Tab-separated table of C-alpha atoms in Angstrom:
chain	number	residue	atom	x	y	z
A	793	MET	CA	-60.342	26.397	17.853
A	794	LYS	CA	-62.980	23.933	19.135
A	795	LYS	CA	-60.679	20.918	18.056
A	796	VAL	CA	-57.658	22.726	19.926
A	797	LYS	CA	-60.013	23.051	23.149
A	798	LYS	CA	-61.255	19.710	22.794
A	799	LEU	CA	-57.731	18.287	22.596
A	800	VAL	CA	-56.645	20.542	25.253
A	801	SER	CA	-59.583	19.159	27.438
A	802	ILE	CA	-58.214	15.519	26.601
A	803	LEU	CA	-54.981	16.147	27.121
A	804	THR	CA	-55.576	17.453	30.605
A	805	VAL	CA	-58.066	15.010	31.394
A	806	SER	CA	-55.187	12.290	30.294
A	807	VAL	CA	-52.580	13.904	32.309
A	808	PHE	CA	-55.202	14.012	35.212
A	809	CYS	CA	-55.756	10.440	34.867
A	810	LEU	CA	-52.025	9.667	34.864
A	811	MET	CA	-51.251	11.854	37.805
A	812	LEU	CA	-54.161	9.636	39.615
A	813	ALA	CA	-52.992	6.797	38.630
A	814	ALA	CA	-49.117	7.279	39.877
A	815	CYS	CA	-50.611	8.586	43.090
A	816	GLN	CA	-52.316	5.018	43.621
A	817	SER	CA	-49.178	3.322	42.546
A	818	ASN	CA	-47.212	5.427	45.266
A	819	ALA	CA	-49.797	4.746	47.615
A	820	GLY	CA	-49.559	0.997	46.650
A	821	VAL	CA	-45.717	0.902	46.885
A	822	LYS	CA	-46.019	2.972	50.491
A	823	GLU	CA	-48.719	0.640	51.403
A	824	SER	CA	-46.772	-2.862	50.465
A	825	ASP	CA	-43.838	-1.064	52.436
A	826	ALA	CA	-45.602	-0.697	55.498
A	827	VAL	CA	-47.109	-4.147	55.121
A	828	VAL	CA	-43.365	-5.479	54.817
A	829	THR	CA	-42.344	-3.289	57.967
A	830	ILE	CA	-44.918	-4.290	60.102
A	831	GLU	CA	-44.676	-8.187	59.153
A	832	SER	CA	-40.712	-7.635	59.488
A	833	ASN	CA	-41.393	-5.933	63.222
A	834	ALA	CA	-43.736	-8.830	64.230
A	835	ALA	CA	-41.093	-11.490	63.191
A	836	ALA	CA	-38.659	-9.446	65.474
A	837	ILE	CA	-40.856	-9.106	68.145
A	838	GLU	CA	-41.373	-12.785	68.090
A	839	ASP	CA	-37.927	-13.699	67.912
A	840	THR	CA	-37.119	-11.609	71.166
A	841	THR	CA	-39.872	-12.898	72.553
A	842	GLU	CA	-38.633	-16.522	71.726
A	843	THR	CA	-35.269	-15.425	73.224
A	844	GLY	CA	-36.633	-14.123	76.388
A	845	LYS	CA	-38.770	-17.674	76.670
A	846	ASN	CA	-35.143	-19.484	76.374
A	847	ALA	CA	-33.202	-17.224	78.617
A	848	GLU	CA	-36.074	-17.736	80.900
A	849	HIS	CA	-36.313	-21.882	80.551
A	850	ASP	CA	-32.217	-21.673	80.975
A	851	MET	CA	-32.901	-19.690	84.531
A	852	GLU	CA	-35.205	-22.252	85.722
A	853	ASN	CA	-32.891	-25.282	84.692
A	854	ASP	CA	-30.023	-23.306	86.138
A	855	SER	CA	-31.697	-21.196	88.973
A	856	GLU	CA	-28.934	-21.347	91.651
A	857	GLU	CA	-25.968	-19.332	90.605
A	858	ARG	CA	-22.844	-21.377	91.175
A	859	ILE	CA	-20.151	-20.306	93.419
A	860	THR	CA	-16.866	-18.802	91.892
A	861	ILE	CA	-13.056	-19.929	92.469
A	862	CYS	CA	-12.786	-16.198	93.853
A	863	LYS	CA	-15.349	-16.556	96.729
A	864	MET	CA	-13.538	-19.711	97.832
A	865	GLN	CA	-10.450	-18.244	97.989
A	866	GLU	CA	-11.825	-15.131	99.710
A	867	MET	CA	-13.601	-17.862	102.324
A	868	ILE	CA	-10.275	-19.242	102.989
A	869	GLU	CA	-8.602	-15.852	103.432
A	870	GLU	CA	-11.105	-14.888	105.643
A	871	ILE	CA	-11.661	-18.065	107.837
A	872	GLY	CA	-8.738	-20.106	107.142
A	873	LEU	CA	-8.860	-23.797	106.331
A	874	GLU	CA	-7.270	-24.790	109.708
A	875	ASN	CA	-10.629	-23.174	111.323
A	876	ALA	CA	-12.789	-25.275	109.052
A	877	ILE	CA	-15.849	-27.010	110.961
A	878	VAL	CA	-15.440	-30.592	111.273
A	879	TYR	CA	-18.344	-32.347	109.183
A	880	GLY	CA	-21.895	-32.650	110.550
A	881	GLU	CA	-20.925	-29.952	113.204
A	882	ALA	CA	-22.161	-26.884	110.646
A	883	GLY	CA	-25.775	-25.844	111.628
A	884	GLU	CA	-28.444	-26.573	108.825
A	885	ASP	CA	-29.123	-22.882	108.162
A	886	VAL	CA	-26.429	-20.840	106.636
A	887	LEU	CA	-26.019	-17.959	108.937
A	888	LYS	CA	-22.663	-17.041	107.884
A	889	ASP	CA	-20.067	-18.102	105.311
A	890	GLN	CA	-18.378	-21.687	106.731
A	891	ILE	CA	-16.104	-24.196	105.616
A	892	VAL	CA	-16.532	-27.649	106.423
A	893	LEU	CA	-13.758	-30.305	106.649
A	894	LEU	CA	-15.363	-32.940	105.040
A	895	CYS	CA	-12.978	-35.752	105.334
A	896	GLU	CA	-9.143	-36.627	104.874
A	897	SER	CA	-7.199	-39.661	103.866
A	898	SER	CA	-5.766	-42.319	105.878
A	899	SER	CA	-2.378	-41.046	105.306
A	900	GLY	CA	-3.026	-37.452	105.753
A	901	ARG	CA	-2.054	-36.511	102.516
A	902	TYR	CA	-5.570	-35.691	101.076
A	903	LYS	CA	-7.894	-33.473	102.665
A	904	ALA	CA	-11.449	-32.118	101.367
A	905	TYR	CA	-13.315	-29.238	102.214
A	906	GLY	CA	-17.063	-28.183	101.223
A	907	PHE	CA	-18.144	-24.466	101.335
A	908	ILE	CA	-21.083	-23.317	102.561
A	909	SER	CA	-22.146	-19.306	101.898
A	910	GLN	CA	-25.278	-17.350	102.346
A	911	GLU	CA	-25.020	-16.434	98.451
A	912	TYR	CA	-24.359	-19.880	96.969
A	913	GLY	CA	-25.672	-22.513	99.810
A	914	ARG	CA	-23.504	-25.698	99.776
A	915	ASP	CA	-21.450	-25.373	96.861
A	916	GLY	CA	-17.658	-25.872	96.136
A	917	ILE	CA	-15.420	-28.466	97.294
A	918	LEU	CA	-11.559	-28.034	97.511
A	919	ILE	CA	-9.438	-31.177	97.890
A	920	ASP	CA	-6.062	-30.448	98.857
A	921	ASN	CA	-3.343	-32.762	97.742
A	922	ILE	CA	-0.369	-32.375	100.265
A	923	ILE	CA	3.151	-33.495	98.810
A	924	ASP	CA	5.682	-32.534	101.199
A	925	GLY	CA	4.057	-30.751	103.648
A	926	GLU	CA	2.945	-28.453	101.128
A	927	SER	CA	-0.534	-27.435	99.835
A	928	ASN	CA	-1.895	-27.769	96.181
A	929	HIS	CA	-5.304	-26.857	96.161
A	930	ASN	CA	-8.052	-28.162	93.403
A	931	TYR	CA	-11.351	-26.462	93.302
A	932	PHE	CA	-14.329	-28.198	92.074
A	933	ILE	CA	-17.483	-26.639	91.050
A	934	GLN	CA	-19.971	-29.158	92.833
A	935	LYS	CA	-22.835	-29.141	95.389
A	936	TRP	CA	-22.885	-31.164	98.360
A	937	VAL	CA	-25.451	-32.197	101.002
A	938	TYR	CA	-25.160	-33.658	104.725
A	939	SER	CA	-25.855	-37.209	105.050
A	940	GLU	CA	-25.580	-39.960	107.861
A	941	GLU	CA	-22.763	-41.236	106.256
A	942	GLN	CA	-19.584	-39.410	106.619
A	943	PRO	CA	-17.476	-38.734	103.221
A	944	THR	CA	-14.376	-40.367	102.792
A	945	LEU	CA	-11.106	-40.216	100.790
A	946	ASN	CA	-9.525	-43.649	100.117
A	947	GLU	CA	-6.278	-43.769	98.335
A	948	SER	CA	-5.872	-46.896	95.995
A	949	ASP	CA	-3.003	-49.316	95.524
A	950	ASP	CA	-2.172	-47.242	92.508
A	951	PHE	CA	-0.537	-44.237	93.927
A	952	TYR	CA	-2.458	-41.984	91.266
A	953	GLN	CA	-5.528	-42.308	92.188
A	954	VAL	CA	-8.199	-41.393	95.061
A	955	THR	CA	-11.841	-42.456	95.357
A	956	PHE	CA	-13.698	-39.471	97.123
A	957	THR	CA	-17.000	-40.738	98.319
A	958	ILE	CA	-19.660	-37.517	98.847
A	959	CYS	CA	-23.339	-37.104	99.134
A	960	GLN	CA	-24.654	-34.388	96.718
A	961	ASP	CA	-28.178	-35.519	96.600
A	962	GLN	CA	-30.089	-36.873	99.588
A	963	ALA	CA	-32.310	-38.958	96.955
A	964	GLU	CA	-29.559	-40.415	95.196
A	965	GLY	CA	-27.222	-40.988	98.308
A	966	MET	CA	-23.252	-41.398	98.500
A	967	LYS	CA	-21.534	-41.174	95.306
A	968	GLU	CA	-18.121	-42.357	94.417
A	969	VAL	CA	-15.800	-40.176	92.493
A	970	LEU	CA	-12.692	-41.295	91.047
A	971	LEU	CA	-9.703	-38.848	90.898
A	972	ASP	CA	-6.426	-39.135	89.218
A	973	THR	CA	-3.822	-37.446	91.092
A	974	TYR	CA	0.005	-35.988	89.646
A	975	ASP	CA	2.877	-35.366	90.989
A	976	THR	CA	2.512	-31.665	90.383
A	977	GLY	CA	-0.655	-31.828	93.167
A	978	THR	CA	-3.343	-31.576	90.594
A	979	MET	CA	-5.833	-33.724	90.504
A	980	ASP	CA	-8.631	-34.739	87.658
A	981	ASN	CA	-11.711	-36.765	87.084
A	982	THR	CA	-13.451	-38.657	84.717
A	983	GLU	CA	-17.273	-38.314	86.322
A	984	GLY	CA	-17.703	-34.777	84.756
A	985	TRP	CA	-17.049	-32.615	87.526
A	986	SER	CA	-16.073	-29.424	86.741
A	987	LYS	CA	-12.634	-28.409	87.984
A	988	MET	CA	-11.633	-24.623	88.490
A	989	GLN	CA	-8.262	-23.504	87.594
């Protein structure tokens, strides 16, 4: 009988030890899972922070929102190209939306207009390629500024090219942009200007 009691005691202690070991093992697994979860969350937070920093950096690099073709067309409807202010007559402070006649070619076939808006400042250039009395609007997402020199549109001997001279940055001064023209009234360039359709 003593042997049975001793065996029961040994078995009880063994079961207790096994249960304790199992509990510690589960705690270790849970602890390990918790460490992995914390590390994953930390990585996710770091990625989000990095993404936020990149977005903030991009916003700093492109802090000004660019004008849209819809805004330019809206201004044309409200103001009308025929009511554009002559270059140099628009005030420096943008108190209301304005369209400025920047220049026109000697033949009158090409006219360039600059847009001034409260939202976007001096952003957006329209070059009208007039064929048989009909306007063909070519919109460009480009900043422009006033300068002492007047912008110009010069037609070359080649019927399909026009040189547009405009100031986009006071420090850089006047810049020439070569534009290719087509019988359809569309215009393109090789200067990296963004054209809106």
